[in-house]
PDB file of C-alpha atoms in Angstrom:
ATOM      1  CA  MET L 117      29.170  80.118 -60.941  1.00  0.00           C
ATOM      2  CA  THR L 118      27.650  80.515 -64.632  1.00  0.00           C
ATOM      3  CA  ARG L 119      26.076  83.680 -63.407  1.00  0.00           C
ATOM      4  CA  GLU L 120      29.162  84.663 -62.039  1.00  0.00           C
ATOM      5  CA  ARG L 121      30.882  84.167 -65.690  1.00  0.00           C
ATOM      6  CA  SER L 122      28.478  86.222 -67.428  1.00  0.00           C
ATOM      7  CA  MET L 123      28.928  89.348 -65.286  1.00  0.00           C
ATOM      8  CA  VAL L 124      32.787  89.401 -65.581  1.00  0.00           C
ATOM      9  CA  PRO L 125      33.143  91.709 -68.539  1.00  0.00           C
ATOM     10  CA  GLU L 126      35.477  90.452 -71.692  1.00  0.00           C
ATOM     11  CA  ALA L 127      39.190  91.729 -70.820  1.00  0.00           C
ATOM     12  CA  GLU L 128      40.739  94.845 -73.230  1.00  0.00           C
ATOM     13  CA  PHE L 129      43.685  94.324 -75.460  1.00  0.00           C
ATOM     14  CA  ARG L 130      46.694  94.217 -73.358  1.00  0.00           C
ATOM     15  CA  SER L 131      50.217  93.382 -73.868  1.00  0.00           C
ATOM     16  CA  TYR L 132      53.013  93.821 -71.405  1.00  0.00           C
ATOM     17  CA  TYR L 133      53.836  97.434 -70.505  1.00  0.00           C
ATOM     18  CA  GLY L 134      53.550  98.116 -74.126  1.00  0.00           C
ATOM     19  CA  ARG L 135      56.208  96.349 -75.276  1.00  0.00           C
ATOM     20  CA  PRO L 136      56.569  95.047 -78.501  1.00  0.00           C
ATOM     21  CA  VAL L 137      56.110  91.083 -78.805  1.00  0.00           C
ATOM     22  CA  ILE L 138      58.474  90.476 -81.802  1.00  0.00           C
ATOM     23  CA  LYS L 139      61.856  91.680 -82.752  1.00  0.00           C
ATOM     24  CA  ALA L 140      61.561  94.806 -85.080  1.00  0.00           C
ATOM     25  CA  PRO L 141      63.382  94.219 -88.515  1.00  0.00           C
ATOM     26  CA  ILE L 142      66.944  94.397 -88.518  1.00  0.00           C
ATOM     27  CA  TRP L 143      67.810  95.405 -92.045  1.00  0.00           C
ATOM     28  CA  HIS L 144      69.023  98.825 -92.446  1.00  0.00           C
ATOM     29  CA  GLU L 145      68.608 101.868 -94.967  1.00  0.00           C
ATOM     30  CA  PRO L 146      69.307 102.135 -97.375  1.00  0.00           C
ATOM     31  CA  HIS L 147      71.166  99.137 -98.216  1.00  0.00           C
ATOM     32  CA  MET L 148      67.905  97.056 -97.968  1.00  0.00           C
ATOM     33  CA  PRO L 149      64.986  99.318 -99.981  1.00  0.00           C
ATOM     34  CA  THR L 150      67.329 100.060-102.475  1.00  0.00           C
ATOM     35  CA  TYR L 151      68.609  96.025-103.146  1.00  0.00           C
ATOM     36  CA  LEU L 152      65.150  95.436-103.332  1.00  0.00           C
ATOM     37  CA  TYR L 153      64.497  98.024-105.868  1.00  0.00           C
ATOM     38  CA  LEU L 154      67.759  97.322-107.840  1.00  0.00           C
ATOM     39  CA  GLY L 155      66.811  93.050-107.746  1.00  0.00           C
ATOM     40  CA  GLY L 156      63.150  94.113-109.205  1.00  0.00           C
ATOM     41  CA  LEU L 157      64.902  96.321-111.741  1.00  0.00           C
ATOM     42  CA  SER L 158      67.165  93.880-112.903  1.00  0.00           C
ATOM     43  CA  GLY L 159      64.547  90.797-113.393  1.00  0.00           C
ATOM     44  CA  CYS L 160      62.167  93.046-114.989  1.00  0.00           C
ATOM     45  CA  SER L 161      65.458  94.661-117.598  1.00  0.00           C
ATOM     46  CA  SER L 162      66.055  90.886-118.427  1.00  0.00           C
ATOM     47  CA  MET L 163      62.640  89.886-119.299  1.00  0.00           C
ATOM     48  CA  MET L 164      61.971  93.522-121.471  1.00  0.00           C
ATOM     49  CA  ALA L 165      65.970  92.341-123.219  1.00  0.00           C
ATOM     50  CA  VAL L 166      64.375  89.128-124.089  1.00  0.00           C
ATOM     51  CA  VAL L 167      61.414  90.463-125.378  1.00  0.00           C
ATOM     52  CA  ALA L 168      63.118  93.391-127.560  1.00  0.00           C
ATOM     53  CA  GLY L 169      65.600  91.026-129.268  1.00  0.00           C
ATOM     54  CA  PHE L 170      63.109  89.019-130.312  1.00  0.00           C
ATOM     55  CA  THR L 171      60.627  92.066-131.894  1.00  0.00           C
ATOM     56  CA  GLY L 172      63.887  93.671-133.738  1.00  0.00           C
ATOM     57  CA  HIS L 173      64.470  96.849-131.246  1.00  0.00           C
ATOM     58  CA  HIS L 174      68.173  96.035-130.673  1.00  0.00           C
ATOM     59  CA  ARG L 175      68.723  99.328-129.058  1.00  0.00           C
ATOM     60  CA  LEU L 176      66.535  98.945-125.849  1.00  0.00           C
ATOM     61  CA  ALA L 177      67.857  95.127-126.057  1.00  0.00           C
ATOM     62  CA  ARG L 178      71.147  96.567-125.506  1.00  0.00           C
ATOM     63  CA  THR L 179      70.217  98.910-122.694  1.00  0.00           C
ATOM     64  CA  THR L 180      68.183  96.680-120.632  1.00  0.00           C
ATOM     65  CA  ARG L 181      70.983  93.447-121.100  1.00  0.00           C
ATOM     66  CA  VAL L 182      73.369  96.228-119.241  1.00  0.00           C
ATOM     67  CA  ALA L 183      70.535  97.330-116.904  1.00  0.00           C
ATOM     68  CA  ALA L 184      69.761  93.790-116.247  1.00  0.00           C
ATOM     69  CA  ALA L 185      73.836  93.353-115.056  1.00  0.00           C
ATOM     70  CA  LEU L 186      74.387  96.491-113.271  1.00  0.00           C
ATOM     71  CA  GLY L 187      71.211  95.714-111.326  1.00  0.00           C
ATOM     72  CA  ALA L 188      71.940  92.732-110.468  1.00  0.00           C
ATOM     73  CA  ALA L 189      75.827  92.958-109.171  1.00  0.00           C
ATOM     74  CA  ALA L 190      74.896  96.111-107.766  1.00  0.00           C
ATOM     75  CA  GLY L 191      72.224  94.730-105.488  1.00  0.00           C
ATOM     76  CA  ALA L 192      74.367  91.834-104.725  1.00  0.00           C
ATOM     77  CA  GLY L 193      77.061  93.832-103.142  1.00  0.00           C
ATOM     78  CA  LEU L 194      74.101  95.559-101.092  1.00  0.00           C
ATOM     79  CA  LEU L 195      72.931  92.571 -99.687  1.00  0.00           C
ATOM     80  CA  ALA L 196      76.464  91.582 -99.232  1.00  0.00           C
ATOM     81  CA  ALA L 197      77.064  94.742 -97.500  1.00  0.00           C
ATOM     82  CA  GLU L 198      73.892  94.214 -95.200  1.00  0.00           C
ATOM     83  CA  LEU L 199      74.757  91.350 -94.039  1.00  0.00           C
ATOM     84  CA  GLY L 200      77.794  92.556 -92.807  1.00  0.00           C
ATOM     85  CA  ARG L 201      80.170  90.525 -94.318  1.00  0.00           C
ATOM     86  CA  PRO L 202      80.757  89.482 -97.811  1.00  0.00           C
ATOM     87  CA  GLU L 203      81.195  85.247 -97.249  1.00  0.00           C
ATOM     88  CA  ARG L 204      77.874  85.208 -95.684  1.00  0.00           C
ATOM     89  CA  PHE L 205      76.194  85.222 -98.888  1.00  0.00           C
ATOM     90  CA  LEU L 206      78.619  83.156-100.335  1.00  0.00           C
ATOM     91  CA  ASN L 207      77.789  80.761 -97.167  1.00  0.00           C
ATOM     92  CA  MET L 208      74.155  80.594 -97.959  1.00  0.00           C
ATOM     93  CA  LEU L 209      75.090  79.164-101.506  1.00  0.00           C
ATOM     94  CA  ARG L 210      76.689  76.121 -99.963  1.00  0.00           C
ATOM     95  CA  VAL L 211      73.197  74.280 -99.894  1.00  0.00           C
ATOM     96  CA  PHE L 212      69.990  74.604-101.888  1.00  0.00           C
ATOM     97  CA  LYS L 213      67.262  74.694 -99.184  1.00  0.00           C
ATOM     98  CA  PRO L 214      64.100  74.804-100.730  1.00  0.00           C
ATOM     99  CA  THR L 215      62.226  75.490 -97.883  1.00  0.00           C
ATOM    100  CA  SER L 216      63.994  78.543 -96.950  1.00  0.00           C
ATOM    101  CA  PRO L 217      63.234  81.485 -98.989  1.00  0.00           C
ATOM    102  CA  MET L 218      66.480  83.476 -98.278  1.00  0.00           C
ATOM    103  CA  SER L 219      68.028  80.111 -99.646  1.00  0.00           C
ATOM    104  CA  VAL L 220      66.206  79.574-102.682  1.00  0.00           C
ATOM    105  CA  GLY L 221      66.318  83.952-103.380  1.00  0.00           C
ATOM    106  CA  SER L 222      70.406  83.395-102.776  1.00  0.00           C
ATOM    107  CA  TRP L 223      70.699  81.195-105.883  1.00  0.00           C
ATOM    108  CA  ILE L 224      68.305  83.064-107.684  1.00  0.00           C
ATOM    109  CA  LEU L 225      70.063  86.231-107.345  1.00  0.00           C
ATOM    110  CA  ALA L 226      73.074  84.091-107.705  1.00  0.00           C
ATOM    111  CA  ALA L 227      71.729  82.667-111.230  1.00  0.00           C
ATOM    112  CA  GLN L 228      70.639  85.885-112.242  1.00  0.00           C
ATOM    113  CA  GLY L 229      73.964  87.787-111.382  1.00  0.00           C
ATOM    114  CA  GLY L 230      75.826  85.576-113.770  1.00  0.00           C
ATOM    115  CA  LEU L 231      73.459  85.321-116.484  1.00  0.00           C
ATOM    116  CA  SER L 232      73.143  89.076-117.418  1.00  0.00           C
ATOM    117  CA  ALA L 233      77.002  89.107-116.638  1.00  0.00           C
ATOM    118  CA  VAL L 234      77.428  87.288-119.532  1.00  0.00           C
ATOM    119  CA  ALA L 235      74.780  88.192-121.625  1.00  0.00           C
ATOM    120  CA  ALA L 236      75.571  91.841-121.471  1.00  0.00           C
ATOM    121  CA  SER L 237      79.773  91.051-121.954  1.00  0.00           C
ATOM    122  CA  SER L 238      78.768  89.352-124.975  1.00  0.00           C
ATOM    123  CA  GLU L 239      76.286  92.451-126.209  1.00  0.00           C
ATOM    124  CA  LEU L 240      79.156  95.053-125.298  1.00  0.00           C
ATOM    125  CA  THR L 241      82.149  93.334-126.998  1.00  0.00           C
ATOM    126  CA  GLY L 242      80.412  91.112-129.579  1.00  0.00           C
ATOM    127  CA  ILE L 243      82.552  88.011-128.460  1.00  0.00           C
ATOM    128  CA  LEU L 244      80.313  84.300-128.417  1.00  0.00           C
ATOM    129  CA  PRO L 245      77.313  86.226-129.222  1.00  0.00           C
ATOM    130  CA  VAL L 246      75.371  83.407-129.570  1.00  0.00           C
ATOM    131  CA  VAL L 247      76.133  82.259-125.324  1.00  0.00           C
ATOM    132  CA  GLY L 248      75.108  85.876-125.029  1.00  0.00           C
ATOM    133  CA  ASP L 249      71.949  85.541-126.604  1.00  0.00           C
ATOM    134  CA  ALA L 250      71.583  81.921-124.623  1.00  0.00           C
ATOM    135  CA  ALA L 251      72.066  83.915-121.424  1.00  0.00           C
ATOM    136  CA  VAL L 252      69.322  86.434-122.090  1.00  0.00           C
ATOM    137  CA  LEU L 253      67.028  83.684-122.495  1.00  0.00           C
ATOM    138  CA  ALA L 254      67.745  81.855-119.509  1.00  0.00           C
ATOM    139  CA  THR L 255      67.137  85.573-117.827  1.00  0.00           C
ATOM    140  CA  GLY L 256      63.872  85.004-119.120  1.00  0.00           C
ATOM    141  CA  VAL L 257      63.018  82.496-116.574  1.00  0.00           C
ATOM    142  CA  THR L 258      65.373  83.777-113.558  1.00  0.00           C
ATOM    143  CA  GLY L 259      64.140  87.454-114.229  1.00  0.00           C
ATOM    144  CA  PRO L 260      60.646  86.704-112.730  1.00  0.00           C
ATOM    145  CA  LEU L 261      62.012  85.368-109.967  1.00  0.00           C
ATOM    146  CA  THR L 262      64.200  87.648-108.977  1.00  0.00           C
ATOM    147  CA  ALA L 263      61.820  90.326-109.610  1.00  0.00           C
ATOM    148  CA  THR L 264      59.588  88.777-107.137  1.00  0.00           C
ATOM    149  CA  TYR L 265      61.044  86.544-104.805  1.00  0.00           C
ATOM    150  CA  THR L 266      61.572  89.703-102.536  1.00  0.00           C
ATOM    151  CA  ALA L 267      57.908  89.637-101.784  1.00  0.00           C
ATOM    152  CA  VAL L 268      57.887  85.935-100.168  1.00  0.00           C
ATOM    153  CA  LEU L 269      61.399  86.733 -98.468  1.00  0.00           C
ATOM    154  CA  VAL L 270      59.519  89.698 -96.690  1.00  0.00           C
ATOM    155  CA  ALA L 271      55.955  88.141 -96.403  1.00  0.00           C
ATOM    156  CA  ASP L 272      57.668  84.725 -94.982  1.00  0.00           C
ATOM    157  CA  THR L 273      57.896  86.618 -91.265  1.00  0.00           C
ATOM    158  CA  ALA L 274      56.106  87.471 -88.538  1.00  0.00           C
ATOM    159  CA  VAL L 275      56.574  90.985 -89.135  1.00  0.00           C
ATOM    160  CA  PRO L 276      52.650  91.435 -89.105  1.00  0.00           C
ATOM    161  CA  ALA L 277      52.581  94.515 -92.326  1.00  0.00           C
ATOM    162  CA  TRP L 278      54.553  92.169 -94.299  1.00  0.00           C
ATOM    163  CA  HIS L 279      52.695  88.438 -93.576  1.00  0.00           C
ATOM    164  CA  GLU L 280      49.435  89.826 -93.529  1.00  0.00           C
ATOM    165  CA  ALA L 281      49.767  91.379 -97.184  1.00  0.00           C
ATOM    166  CA  TYR L 282      51.462  88.347 -98.637  1.00  0.00           C
ATOM    167  CA  ARG L 283      48.568  88.054-101.095  1.00  0.00           C
ATOM    168  CA  GLU L 284      49.310  91.672-102.601  1.00  0.00           C
ATOM    169  CA  LEU L 285      52.896  91.787-102.042  1.00  0.00           C
ATOM    170  CA  PRO L 286      54.304  89.881-104.766  1.00  0.00           C
ATOM    171  CA  PHE L 287      51.646  91.942-107.280  1.00  0.00           C
ATOM    172  CA  LEU L 288      53.153  95.279-105.552  1.00  0.00           C
ATOM    173  CA  PHE L 289      56.706  94.145-106.171  1.00  0.00           C
ATOM    174  CA  ALA L 290      55.750  92.869-109.613  1.00  0.00           C
ATOM    175  CA  GLY L 291      54.478  96.096-110.863  1.00  0.00           C
ATOM    176  CA  SER L 292      57.024  98.204-109.126  1.00  0.00           C
ATOM    177  CA  ALA L 293      59.213  96.350-110.979  1.00  0.00           C
ATOM    178  CA  LEU L 294      57.836  96.734-114.112  1.00  0.00           C
ATOM    179  CA  ALA L 295      57.650 100.187-113.960  1.00  0.00           C
ATOM    180  CA  SER L 296      61.602 100.655-112.895  1.00  0.00           C
ATOM    181  CA  ALA L 297      62.670  98.563-115.571  1.00  0.00           C
ATOM    182  CA  GLY L 298      60.798 100.487-118.135  1.00  0.00           C
ATOM    183  CA  ALA L 299      60.967 103.814-116.430  1.00  0.00           C
ATOM    184  CA  LEU L 300      64.979 103.302-117.590  1.00  0.00           C
ATOM    185  CA  GLY L 301      64.422 101.837-121.048  1.00  0.00           C
ATOM    186  CA  MET L 302      62.631 104.609-121.578  1.00  0.00           C
ATOM    187  CA  LEU L 303      65.610 107.227-119.946  1.00  0.00           C
ATOM    188  CA  ALA L 304      68.222 105.584-121.685  1.00  0.00           C
ATOM    189  CA  THR L 305      66.870 104.612-124.953  1.00  0.00           C
ATOM    190  CA  PRO L 306      65.777 106.926-127.661  1.00  0.00           C
ATOM    191  CA  ARG L 307      62.780 107.559-128.154  1.00  0.00           C
ATOM    192  CA  ALA L 308      62.114 105.643-131.795  1.00  0.00           C
ATOM    193  CA  GLU L 309      62.965 102.704-130.323  1.00  0.00           C
ATOM    194  CA  ALA L 310      61.596 102.968-126.597  1.00  0.00           C
ATOM    195  CA  GLY L 311      58.081 102.223-127.341  1.00  0.00           C
ATOM    196  CA  PRO L 312      57.986  98.697-125.348  1.00  0.00           C
ATOM    197  CA  ALA L 313      59.418 100.155-122.869  1.00  0.00           C
ATOM    198  CA  ARG L 314      56.681 102.832-122.137  1.00  0.00           C
ATOM    199  CA  ALA L 315      54.339  99.860-122.197  1.00  0.00           C
ATOM    200  CA  VAL L 316      56.262  98.063-119.855  1.00  0.00           C
ATOM    201  CA  ALA L 317      56.058 101.717-118.078  1.00  0.00           C
ATOM    202  CA  VAL L 318      52.086 101.897-118.137  1.00  0.00           C
ATOM    203  CA  LEU L 319      51.659  98.450-117.138  1.00  0.00           C
ATOM    204  CA  GLY L 320      53.739  98.318-114.483  1.00  0.00           C
ATOM    205  CA  SER L 321      52.348 101.543-113.114  1.00  0.00           C
ATOM    206  CA  ALA L 322      48.619 100.495-112.926  1.00  0.00           C
ATOM    207  CA  MET L 323      49.602  97.237-111.849  1.00  0.00           C
ATOM    208  CA  GLU L 324      51.395  98.377-108.637  1.00  0.00           C
ATOM    209  CA  THR L 325      48.901 101.488-107.868  1.00  0.00           C
ATOM    210  CA  VAL L 326      46.049  98.686-108.089  1.00  0.00           C
ATOM    211  CA  SER L 327      47.692  96.033-105.554  1.00  0.00           C
ATOM    212  CA  GLY L 328      48.598  98.856-103.321  1.00  0.00           C
ATOM    213  CA  VAL L 329      44.843  99.795-103.054  1.00  0.00           C
ATOM    214  CA  VAL L 330      43.317  96.070-102.870  1.00  0.00           C
ATOM    215  CA  MET L 331      45.704  95.448-100.261  1.00  0.00           C
ATOM    216  CA  GLU L 332      44.659  98.237 -97.911  1.00  0.00           C
ATOM    217  CA  ARG L 333      40.823  97.132 -98.615  1.00  0.00           C
ATOM    218  CA  ARG L 334      41.195  93.883 -97.827  1.00  0.00           C
ATOM    219  CA  LEU L 335      43.954  94.495 -94.851  1.00  0.00           C
ATOM    220  CA  GLY L 336      41.328  97.245 -92.936  1.00  0.00           C
ATOM    221  CA  PRO L 337      42.565  98.299 -90.054  1.00  0.00           C
ATOM    222  CA  ALA L 338      45.793  96.377 -90.094  1.00  0.00           C
ATOM    223  CA  SER L 339      46.897  98.208 -93.147  1.00  0.00           C
ATOM    224  CA  GLU L 340      47.476 101.266 -90.661  1.00  0.00           C
ATOM    225  CA  PRO L 341      50.948 101.257 -90.539  1.00  0.00           C
ATOM    226  CA  TYR L 342      51.053 101.605 -94.549  1.00  0.00           C
ATOM    227  CA  ARG L 343      49.117 104.593 -93.658  1.00  0.00           C
ATOM    228  CA  GLN L 344      50.268 106.278 -91.187  1.00  0.00           C
ATOM    229  CA  GLY L 345      53.496 108.061 -89.689  1.00  0.00           C
ATOM    230  CA  ARG L 346      56.648 107.989 -92.154  1.00  0.00           C
ATOM    231  CA  ALA L 347      55.618 104.707 -94.313  1.00  0.00           C
ATOM    232  CA  GLY L 348      52.334 106.433 -94.572  1.00  0.00           C
ATOM    233  CA  ARG L 349      54.165 109.593 -96.345  1.00  0.00           C
ATOM    234  CA  LEU L 350      56.373 107.475 -98.339  1.00  0.00           C
ATOM    235  CA  MET L 351      53.273 105.054 -99.987  1.00  0.00           C
ATOM    236  CA  ARG L 352      51.253 108.040-100.770  1.00  0.00           C
ATOM    237  CA  SER L 353      54.116 109.945-102.485  1.00  0.00           C
ATOM    238  CA  ALA L 354      54.869 106.552-104.596  1.00  0.00           C
ATOM    239  CA  ARG L 355      51.353 106.058-105.080  1.00  0.00           C
ATOM    240  CA  ALA L 356      51.245 109.977-106.521  1.00  0.00           C
ATOM    241  CA  LEU L 357      54.666 109.281-108.552  1.00  0.00           C
ATOM    242  CA  THR L 358      54.351 106.277-109.944  1.00  0.00           C
ATOM    243  CA  ALA L 359      50.620 106.638-111.070  1.00  0.00           C
ATOM    244  CA  GLY L 360      51.496 110.259-112.437  1.00  0.00           C
ATOM    245  CA  GLY L 361      54.638 108.683-114.255  1.00  0.00           C
ATOM    246  CA  GLY L 362      52.658 105.871-115.505  1.00  0.00           C
ATOM    247  CA  LEU L 363      49.984 108.629-117.100  1.00  0.00           C
ATOM    248  CA  LEU L 364      53.034 110.495-118.586  1.00  0.00           C
ATOM    249  CA  ALA L 365      54.473 107.315-120.038  1.00  0.00           C
ATOM    250  CA  ALA L 366      51.562 106.835-122.496  1.00  0.00           C
ATOM    251  CA  VAL L 367      52.414 109.858-124.117  1.00  0.00           C
ATOM    252  CA  ALA L 368      55.924 110.331-123.417  1.00  0.00           C
ATOM    253  CA  GLY L 369      56.515 109.097-127.239  1.00  0.00           C
ATOM    254  CA  ARG L 370      56.295 112.908-128.137  1.00  0.00           C
ATOM    255  CA  SER L 371      58.317 114.517-125.817  1.00  0.00           C
ATOM    256  CA  ARG L 372      61.552 114.356-124.751  1.00  0.00           C
ATOM    257  CA  THR L 373      61.029 116.538-121.793  1.00  0.00           C
ATOM    258  CA  VAL L 374      57.768 114.544-121.147  1.00  0.00           C
ATOM    259  CA  THR L 375      59.653 111.233-121.161  1.00  0.00           C
ATOM    260  CA  ALA L 376      62.504 112.105-118.632  1.00  0.00           C
ATOM    261  CA  LEU L 377      59.588 113.507-116.090  1.00  0.00           C
ATOM    262  CA  SER L 378      58.148 109.902-116.765  1.00  0.00           C
ATOM    263  CA  GLY L 379      61.253 108.126-116.010  1.00  0.00           C
ATOM    264  CA  LEU L 380      62.130 110.218-112.767  1.00  0.00           C
ATOM    265  CA  ALA L 381      58.591 109.800-111.311  1.00  0.00           C
ATOM    266  CA  LEU L 382      58.369 106.217-112.003  1.00  0.00           C
ATOM    267  CA  THR L 383      62.024 105.551-110.438  1.00  0.00           C
ATOM    268  CA  ALA L 384      61.141 107.981-107.272  1.00  0.00           C
ATOM    269  CA  GLY L 385      57.896 106.177-106.880  1.00  0.00           C
ATOM    270  CA  ALA L 386      59.641 102.743-107.181  1.00  0.00           C
ATOM    271  CA  LEU L 387      62.086 103.496-104.555  1.00  0.00           C
ATOM    272  CA  CYS L 388      59.426 105.217-102.292  1.00  0.00           C
ATOM    273  CA  THR L 389      57.686 102.058-102.439  1.00  0.00           C
ATOM    274  CA  ARG L 390      60.236  99.952-101.216  1.00  0.00           C
ATOM    275  CA  PHE L 391      61.331 102.814 -98.405  1.00  0.00           C
ATOM    276  CA  GLY L 392      57.409 102.579 -97.276  1.00  0.00           C
ATOM    277  CA  ILE L 393      57.278  98.884 -97.056  1.00  0.00           C
ATOM    278  CA  LEU L 394      60.386  98.603 -94.591  1.00  0.00           C
ATOM    279  CA  ALA L 395      59.073 101.750 -92.669  1.00  0.00           C
ATOM    280  CA  ALA L 396      55.807  99.804 -92.131  1.00  0.00           C
ATOM    281  CA  GLY L 397      56.951  96.570 -91.704  1.00  0.00           C
ATOM    282  CA  ARG L 398      58.868  98.383 -88.147  1.00  0.00           C
ATOM    283  CA  ALA L 399      55.870 100.347 -87.343  1.00  0.00           C
ATOM    284  CA  SER L 400      53.529  97.229 -87.179  1.00  0.00           C
ATOM    285  CA  ALA L 401      56.825  95.827 -85.319  1.00  0.00           C
ATOM    286  CA  ALA L 402      57.070  97.667 -82.723  1.00  0.00           C
ATOM    287  CA  ASP L 403      53.385  97.928 -81.549  1.00  0.00           C
ATOM    288  CA  PRO L 404      52.026  94.951 -80.277  1.00  0.00           C
ATOM    289  CA  LYS L 405      48.286  95.010 -81.443  1.00  0.00           C
ATOM    290  CA  TYR L 406      49.035  94.082 -84.612  1.00  0.00           C
ATOM    291  CA  THR L 407      50.580  90.979 -83.592  1.00  0.00           C
ATOM    292  CA  VAL L 408      48.643  89.992 -80.836  1.00  0.00           C
ATOM    293  CA  VAL L 409      45.050  91.154 -82.220  1.00  0.00           C
ATOM    294  CA  PRO L 410      44.899  88.790 -85.738  1.00  0.00           C
ATOM    295  CA  GLN L 411      46.284  86.166 -83.484  1.00  0.00           C
ATOM    296  CA  ARG L 412      43.245  86.129 -81.259  1.00  0.00           C
ATOM    297  CA  GLN L 413      40.692  86.869 -83.732  1.00  0.00           C
ATOM    298  CA  ARG L 414      42.169  83.094 -85.983  1.00  0.00           C
ATOM    299  CA  LEU L 415      41.946  81.714 -82.587  1.00  0.00           C
ATOM    300  CA  ASP L 416      38.151  82.725 -82.130  1.00  0.00           C
ATOM    301  CA  GLY L 417      37.560  81.670 -86.030  1.00  0.00           C
ATOM    302  CA  GLU L 418      37.123  85.003 -87.240  1.00  0.00           C
ATOM    303  CA  ARG L 419      38.831  87.039 -89.725  1.00  0.00           C
ATOM    304  CA  PRO L 420      41.196  89.436 -89.300  1.00  0.00           C
ATOM    305  CA  ALA L 421      40.572  92.474 -89.291  1.00  0.00           C
TER     306      ALA L 421
END
């Protein structure tokens, strides 16, 4: 019996008629990728508003307060549209479930939206400035959470391209959010006041670029969904736009034209990143090998390729 077993070759990877093992993400475009972009923009704009207020950059503080409020409101609207019926978003606020990223994220987004709206309204109207200042300080807590919780949301799924990248996605999302907020701050604030926005844009572009490279190298063959097809084209475009926009941001204080080019490139790069991540998730869910092979390697005690 032992001899017969040794002569039987190991079976190659097969799936049931090549059919997907898991369901593909049902998130829609442009709703979900744009929501991910706006959430990051709102969160990091709030952080910039806090820093700008403390450092005396009042025009930048005003710009970022308004950007945070508009980003949170528009993002919540897109999320409600993605859910199909707006009341579903309100239903998620009926309970707080710490073990559910969707439940925690809903509460984070609601808090960020309410606080940023109060901060922006006070800034624009001059009414209750103390309340507005307190609200913007509170967004210094909800802002970072808003910018990164979506990475946890997508990684806490069975979609291979997202789940396997759970270590790098928070850094990728955070870098992209910083670049987005810095870009808008550069575009909507006079150059003399936009120094902190340019610094944030440079930091964010570097963080997004490095985390993307690290993610692809660590995942190895499992990074194929991020490098092939439509997702690959979007991610390559995102990397080129983000890196180029970051380099331009470093010298954007000298020229209005360079500022505009940098801000637009960073914004386009951030959007391409979000659309590329969604496309990679769909591609990995459609091909069963990205689900089955890592599972078999874990069962065999091997490190997933």
